[in-house]
Amino acid sequence: MKNDGNLNPLERLLKHGTGSSASDVAAYWRMHETERENWDTALMRQLARWLVEAGEPLLACDVVNEGLSRSKADVELRQILGLAHGDQGRR
């Protein structure tokens, strides 16, 4: 088992809910495109929700859109997309 110092920003976020900044998570997202192919939609939902709450609606939209490309009928992803779009309008 990894100690927390060896966890990537996304793993820290999902394990603890904290410990990663939005910029760390965004950089990790952008740099690990091939790894994302193995992520399931539940992980995409969790990450997208966190990004909306962290004030990163554009990146949340990217995450949701990738999730929807795999699961077009996912209602929860569509709801998160609506929240992200709404948040964009407030900024």
GROMACS .gro file of C-alpha atoms in nm:
model
   91
    1MET     CA    1   0.000   0.000   0.000
    2LYS     CA    2   0.126   0.346  -0.090
    3ASN     CA    3   0.185   0.601   0.180
    4ASP     CA    4   0.007   0.930   0.125
    5GLY     CA    5   0.329   1.101   0.012
    6ASN     CA    6   0.339   0.873  -0.291
    7LEU     CA    7  -0.023   0.924  -0.397
    8ASN     CA    8  -0.089   1.126  -0.710
    9PRO     CA    9  -0.311   1.436  -0.674
   10LEU     CA   10  -0.623   1.251  -0.786
   11GLU     CA   11  -0.566   0.962  -0.546
   12ARG     CA   12  -0.515   1.206  -0.255
   13LEU     CA   13  -0.832   1.388  -0.350
   14LEU     CA   14  -1.042   1.074  -0.372
   15LYS     CA   15  -0.894   0.916  -0.059
   16HIS     CA   16  -0.917   1.221   0.168
   17GLY     CA   17  -1.136   1.475  -0.007
   18THR     CA   18  -0.851   1.722   0.041
   19GLY     CA   19  -0.477   1.746  -0.004
   20SER     CA   20  -0.486   1.837  -0.370
   21SER     CA   21  -0.536   2.177  -0.522
   22ALA     CA   22  -0.754   2.224  -0.826
   23SER     CA   23  -0.442   2.311  -1.027
   24ASP     CA   24  -0.272   1.983  -0.919
   25VAL     CA   25  -0.575   1.782  -1.021
   26ALA     CA   26  -0.608   1.973  -1.349
   27ALA     CA   27  -0.243   1.911  -1.435
   28TYR     CA   28  -0.278   1.542  -1.349
   29TRP     CA   29  -0.592   1.516  -1.566
   30ARG     CA   30  -0.421   1.671  -1.866
   31MET     CA   31  -0.100   1.468  -1.836
   32HIS     CA   32  -0.256   1.123  -1.794
   33GLU     CA   33  -0.493   1.091  -2.087
   34THR     CA   34  -0.416   0.724  -2.160
   35GLU     CA   35  -0.465   0.628  -1.795
   36ARG     CA   36  -0.813   0.783  -1.800
   37GLU     CA   37  -0.928   0.517  -2.045
   38ASN     CA   38  -0.949   0.279  -1.747
   39TRP     CA   39  -1.155   0.510  -1.526
   40ASP     CA   40  -1.519   0.422  -1.477
   41THR     CA   41  -1.806   0.670  -1.486
   42ALA     CA   42  -1.840   0.668  -1.105
   43LEU     CA   43  -1.488   0.808  -1.079
   44MET     CA   44  -1.567   1.066  -1.347
   45ARG     CA   45  -1.878   1.174  -1.153
   46GLN     CA   46  -1.684   1.208  -0.829
   47LEU     CA   47  -1.406   1.407  -0.990
   48ALA     CA   48  -1.644   1.633  -1.184
   49ARG     CA   49  -1.845   1.711  -0.867
   50TRP     CA   50  -1.525   1.801  -0.683
   51LEU     CA   51  -1.411   2.025  -0.967
   52VAL     CA   52  -1.741   2.215  -0.972
   53GLU     CA   53  -1.716   2.266  -0.595
   54ALA     CA   54  -1.350   2.371  -0.630
   55GLY     CA   55  -1.445   2.643  -0.880
   56GLU     CA   56  -1.316   2.466  -1.192
   57PRO     CA   57  -1.631   2.441  -1.406
   58LEU     CA   58  -1.449   2.426  -1.741
   59LEU     CA   59  -1.240   2.127  -1.636
   60ALA     CA   60  -1.551   1.971  -1.479
   61CYS     CA   61  -1.717   1.998  -1.821
   62ASP     CA   62  -1.420   1.820  -1.980
   63VAL     CA   63  -1.446   1.538  -1.725
   64VAL     CA   64  -1.822   1.508  -1.772
   65ASN     CA   65  -1.795   1.509  -2.150
   66GLU     CA   66  -1.541   1.229  -2.138
   67GLY     CA   67  -1.769   1.035  -1.905
   68LEU     CA   68  -2.068   1.093  -2.133
   69SER     CA   69  -1.868   0.969  -2.431
   70ARG     CA   70  -1.865   0.632  -2.252
   71SER     CA   71  -2.208   0.642  -2.095
   72LYS     CA   72  -2.438   0.873  -2.292
   73ALA     CA   73  -2.744   0.803  -2.079
   74ASP     CA   74  -2.581   0.880  -1.743
   75VAL     CA   75  -2.830   1.117  -1.581
   76GLU     CA   76  -2.602   1.210  -1.294
   77LEU     CA   77  -2.324   1.317  -1.530
   78ARG     CA   78  -2.574   1.532  -1.719
   79GLN     CA   79  -2.682   1.695  -1.392
   80ILE     CA   80  -2.322   1.771  -1.302
   81LEU     CA   81  -2.276   1.919  -1.649
   82GLY     CA   82  -2.570   2.151  -1.582
   83LEU     CA   83  -2.414   2.260  -1.252
   84ALA     CA   84  -2.082   2.324  -1.424
   85HIS     CA   85  -2.248   2.532  -1.697
   86GLY     CA   86  -2.438   2.729  -1.434
   87ASP     CA   87  -2.117   2.791  -1.242
   88GLN     CA   88  -1.949   2.923  -1.558
   89GLY     CA   89  -2.219   3.188  -1.583
   90ARG     CA   90  -2.141   3.315  -1.234
   91ARG     CA   91  -1.772   3.371  -1.300
   0.00000   0.00000   0.00000
